[in-house]
Coordinates of C-alpha atoms in Angstrom, one line a residue:
M160 CA -65.1 8.1 9.8
S161 CA -62.7 10.8 11.3
D162 CA -60.9 13.4 9.3
T163 CA -57.6 11.5 9.9
E164 CA -59.0 8.2 8.8
S165 CA -60.5 9.9 5.7
R166 CA -57.2 11.4 4.7
A167 CA -55.5 8.0 5.2
F168 CA -58.1 6.4 3.0
R169 CA -57.5 9.0 0.2
T170 CA -53.7 8.6 0.4
P171 CA -52.5 7.5 -3.1
S172 CA -51.0 4.0 -3.4
W173 CA -47.5 5.3 -4.2
A174 CA -47.4 7.2 -0.8
R175 CA -48.6 4.3 1.3
P176 CA -46.0 2.5 3.4
V177 CA -45.1 -1.1 2.6
P178 CA -45.7 -3.6 5.4
E179 CA -43.2 -3.6 8.3
E180 CA -40.9 -6.6 8.9
A181 CA -39.1 -7.6 12.1
G182 CA -36.5 -5.2 13.4
A183 CA -33.9 -7.9 13.5
A184 CA -34.3 -8.5 9.7
G185 CA -33.6 -4.8 9.1
R186 CA -30.4 -4.9 11.1
V187 CA -29.2 -8.1 9.2
L188 CA -30.0 -6.4 5.9
L189 CA -28.2 -3.2 6.8
G190 CA -25.2 -5.3 7.9
A191 CA -25.3 -7.1 4.5
F192 CA -25.5 -3.8 2.7
A193 CA -22.4 -2.6 4.6
L194 CA -20.5 -5.8 3.8
A195 CA -21.4 -5.6 0.1
T196 CA -20.3 -1.9 0.1
A197 CA -17.0 -2.9 1.7
L198 CA -16.5 -5.7 -0.8
D199 CA -17.2 -3.4 -3.7
L200 CA -15.0 -0.5 -2.6
G201 CA -12.2 -2.9 -1.6
S202 CA -12.4 -4.6 -5.0
L203 CA -12.1 -1.2 -6.7
L204 CA -9.1 -0.2 -4.6
A205 CA -7.4 -3.6 -5.3
G206 CA -8.2 -3.5 -9.0
W207 CA -10.3 -6.7 -8.7
H208 CA -12.9 -6.2 -11.4
L209 CA -14.7 -9.5 -10.7
G210 CA -15.3 -8.5 -7.1
H211 CA -16.9 -5.2 -8.3
V212 CA -19.0 -7.0 -10.8
L213 CA -20.3 -9.4 -8.1
A214 CA -20.8 -6.8 -5.3
K215 CA -22.2 -3.8 -7.2
P216 CA -25.5 -5.5 -8.2
L217 CA -26.2 -6.4 -4.6
L218 CA -26.0 -2.9 -3.2
M219 CA -29.4 -1.3 -4.1
P220 CA -31.4 -4.5 -3.6
L221 CA -30.1 -4.9 -0.1
L222 CA -30.8 -1.2 0.7
V223 CA -34.3 -1.6 -0.8
A224 CA -34.9 -4.6 1.4
Y225 CA -33.7 -2.7 4.4
V226 CA -35.9 0.3 3.9
I227 CA -38.9 -2.0 3.3
T228 CA -38.4 -3.3 6.8
R229 CA -38.6 0.4 8.0
K230 CA -42.0 0.9 6.2
A231 CA -40.5 3.0 3.4
P232 CA -42.7 5.0 1.1
R233 CA -43.1 3.3 -2.2
L234 CA -41.6 6.2 -4.1
L235 CA -38.4 5.7 -2.1
V236 CA -38.3 2.0 -3.1
A237 CA -38.9 3.0 -6.7
A238 CA -36.1 5.6 -6.6
L239 CA -33.6 3.0 -5.3
L240 CA -34.7 0.4 -7.8
F241 CA -34.2 2.8 -10.7
G242 CA -30.8 3.4 -9.2
W243 CA -30.2 -0.3 -9.3
G244 CA -31.1 -0.3 -13.0
G245 CA -28.6 2.4 -13.6
D246 CA -25.9 0.5 -11.7
L247 CA -26.5 -2.6 -13.8
A248 CA -26.3 -0.6 -17.1
L249 CA -23.1 1.1 -16.2
L250 CA -21.4 -2.2 -15.7
F251 CA -21.2 -2.3 -19.5
D252 CA -18.7 -0.1 -21.2
A253 CA -20.7 1.1 -24.2
D254 CA -22.5 4.4 -25.1
P255 CA -26.0 2.8 -25.3
A256 CA -25.5 1.3 -21.8
F257 CA -24.4 4.7 -20.6
L258 CA -27.5 6.4 -22.0
I259 CA -29.8 3.6 -20.6
G260 CA -28.1 4.0 -17.2
M261 CA -28.5 7.7 -17.3
G262 CA -32.2 7.3 -18.1
S263 CA -32.7 4.9 -15.2
F264 CA -31.0 7.3 -12.8
A265 CA -33.1 10.2 -14.2
A266 CA -36.3 8.2 -13.4
G267 CA -35.1 7.7 -9.9
H268 CA -34.5 11.4 -9.5
V269 CA -38.1 12.1 -10.6
C270 CA -39.2 9.7 -7.9
Y271 CA -37.1 11.5 -5.3
L272 CA -38.4 14.9 -6.4
V273 CA -42.0 13.8 -6.0
L274 CA -41.1 12.2 -2.6
F275 CA -39.5 15.4 -1.3
G276 CA -42.7 17.3 -1.9
R277 CA -42.9 21.1 -1.4
G278 CA -41.0 21.4 1.8
R279 CA -39.0 24.7 2.3
T280 CA -35.5 25.0 1.0
H281 CA -33.1 27.9 1.4
P282 CA -33.0 30.3 -1.7
A283 CA -29.2 30.8 -1.3
L284 CA -28.7 27.1 -1.6
G285 CA -30.7 27.1 -4.8
G286 CA -28.6 29.9 -6.2
A287 CA -25.4 28.0 -5.3
Y288 CA -26.7 24.8 -7.1
A289 CA -27.7 26.9 -10.1
L290 CA -24.2 28.4 -10.4
A291 CA -22.7 24.9 -10.0
L292 CA -24.9 23.5 -12.8
V293 CA -24.2 26.3 -15.3
G294 CA -20.5 26.3 -14.5
T295 CA -20.1 22.6 -14.7
V296 CA -22.0 22.2 -18.0
A297 CA -20.2 25.1 -19.6
L298 CA -16.8 23.7 -18.6
L299 CA -17.6 20.1 -19.7
W300 CA -19.5 21.0 -22.9
A301 CA -16.7 21.2 -25.4
D302 CA -15.0 18.0 -24.1
L303 CA -18.1 15.8 -24.1
P304 CA -18.8 13.6 -27.1
A305 CA -21.2 15.6 -29.4
D306 CA -24.0 13.0 -29.1
L307 CA -23.9 13.1 -25.3
R308 CA -23.9 16.9 -24.7
V309 CA -27.6 17.5 -24.7
P310 CA -28.5 14.3 -22.7
V311 CA -25.8 15.1 -20.1
A312 CA -27.0 18.7 -19.9
G313 CA -30.6 17.6 -19.4
Y314 CA -29.7 15.0 -16.9
S315 CA -27.5 17.4 -15.0
L316 CA -30.5 19.8 -14.7
L317 CA -32.7 17.1 -13.2
L318 CA -29.9 15.8 -10.9
T319 CA -29.2 19.3 -9.6
A320 CA -32.9 19.9 -8.9
M321 CA -33.0 16.7 -7.0
A322 CA -29.9 17.6 -5.0
Y323 CA -31.3 21.0 -4.1
R324 CA -34.8 19.8 -3.2
S325 CA -33.3 16.9 -1.0
S326 CA -32.5 19.6 1.6
A327 CA -36.3 19.9 2.2
L328 CA -36.0 16.7 4.2
G329 CA -33.2 17.9 6.4
L330 CA -29.4 17.8 6.6
R331 CA -29.0 14.1 6.1
A332 CA -31.0 13.9 2.9
G333 CA -29.5 17.2 1.7
L334 CA -26.0 15.8 2.2
G335 CA -27.1 12.7 0.2
G336 CA -28.3 14.8 -2.6
A337 CA -25.0 16.8 -2.7
L338 CA -23.0 13.5 -2.8
F339 CA -25.1 12.2 -5.6
L340 CA -24.3 15.3 -7.6
L341 CA -20.6 15.0 -6.8
S342 CA -20.6 11.3 -7.8
D343 CA -22.2 11.9 -11.2
T344 CA -20.0 14.9 -11.8
L345 CA -17.0 12.7 -11.4
I346 CA -18.5 10.3 -14.0
A347 CA -19.0 13.3 -16.4
T348 CA -15.4 14.4 -16.0
G349 CA -14.3 10.9 -17.0
V350 CA -16.6 10.9 -20.0
A351 CA -15.1 14.3 -21.0
D352 CA -11.6 12.7 -20.6
W353 CA -10.5 15.1 -17.9
P354 CA -7.6 14.2 -15.6
Q355 CA -8.9 11.9 -12.8
L356 CA -8.0 11.1 -9.2
P357 CA -6.2 7.8 -8.6
R358 CA -8.8 4.9 -8.6
P359 CA -11.6 7.2 -9.9
D360 CA -14.1 4.3 -9.8
F361 CA -13.6 4.0 -6.1
W362 CA -14.5 7.7 -5.5
I363 CA -17.5 7.5 -7.8
M364 CA -18.9 4.5 -6.0
A365 CA -18.0 5.7 -2.5
T366 CA -19.9 9.0 -3.0
Y367 CA -22.7 7.2 -4.8
V368 CA -23.3 4.6 -2.1
A369 CA -23.1 7.2 0.6
A370 CA -25.6 9.4 -1.3
Q371 CA -28.2 6.6 -1.7
Y372 CA -27.9 5.6 1.9
L373 CA -28.2 9.2 3.2
L374 CA -31.1 9.9 0.9
A375 CA -32.9 6.7 1.9
T376 CA -32.4 7.1 5.6
G377 CA -33.1 10.8 5.4
A378 CA -36.4 10.1 3.7
L379 CA -37.4 7.5 6.2
A380 CA -37.5 9.9 9.2
P381 CA -40.1 12.3 8.0
A382 CA -42.3 9.4 6.7
Q383 CA -42.1 7.7 10.1
A384 CA -42.9 10.9 11.9
Y385 CA -45.9 11.4 9.7
R386 CA -47.2 7.9 10.4
R387 CA -46.7 8.4 14.1
T388 CA -48.7 11.7 14.0
A389 CA -51.4 10.0 11.9
T390 CA -51.6 7.1 14.2
Q391 CA -51.9 9.3 17.3
G392 CA -54.6 11.3 15.6
M393 CA -56.6 8.2 14.8
H394 CA -56.3 7.1 18.4
C395 CA -57.5 10.5 19.6
H396 CA -60.7 10.0 17.5
D397 CA -61.4 6.5 18.8

């Protein structure tokens, strides 16, 4: 057995790609994801709550199905599914649902952090994210409900770490991480009862869906490049 084959054999199950489907199926699923996104955002702009309730639960499953056709790492699939869990929880307007949703998103951020690995990131970017974290939490703290202050602060730390580390996979994933941070910051300002933009739910969902799409597609490229290198290495040892 060659070194490359040996490394592939030792790859943990969570890092192995799921089976690839036909390319046409991926295009259909991506188109369905785009249509569901348009329906959801259009419903929010129009104030059609039922349309949002129907479209939002479809978004992450369609994105998951698409990335599976692209042989996505299992950790990426898990991160998106935890995002789906958060989406469903936040459809309910209650504090327990908010905490459950935040916990599900937090689990997704952990999956993303492990997926990003130890790739290099710029120290200056880390400093900027650290300042943003401290400043945002400090400004929001007094206006947050007392029982949500510590959970929101802890979640914000994890989210900011994910956003910063996402840049290790390149500009696309890094932009996705930044948009995820922006989306959740908009949610936090709403919880703190700060003044909001018109149609705040639209901006929250627009930045969130864009974030998940950019993170997912940004994570696919390095995984596929690794598989191509591994495959070429195995062929060289044939």
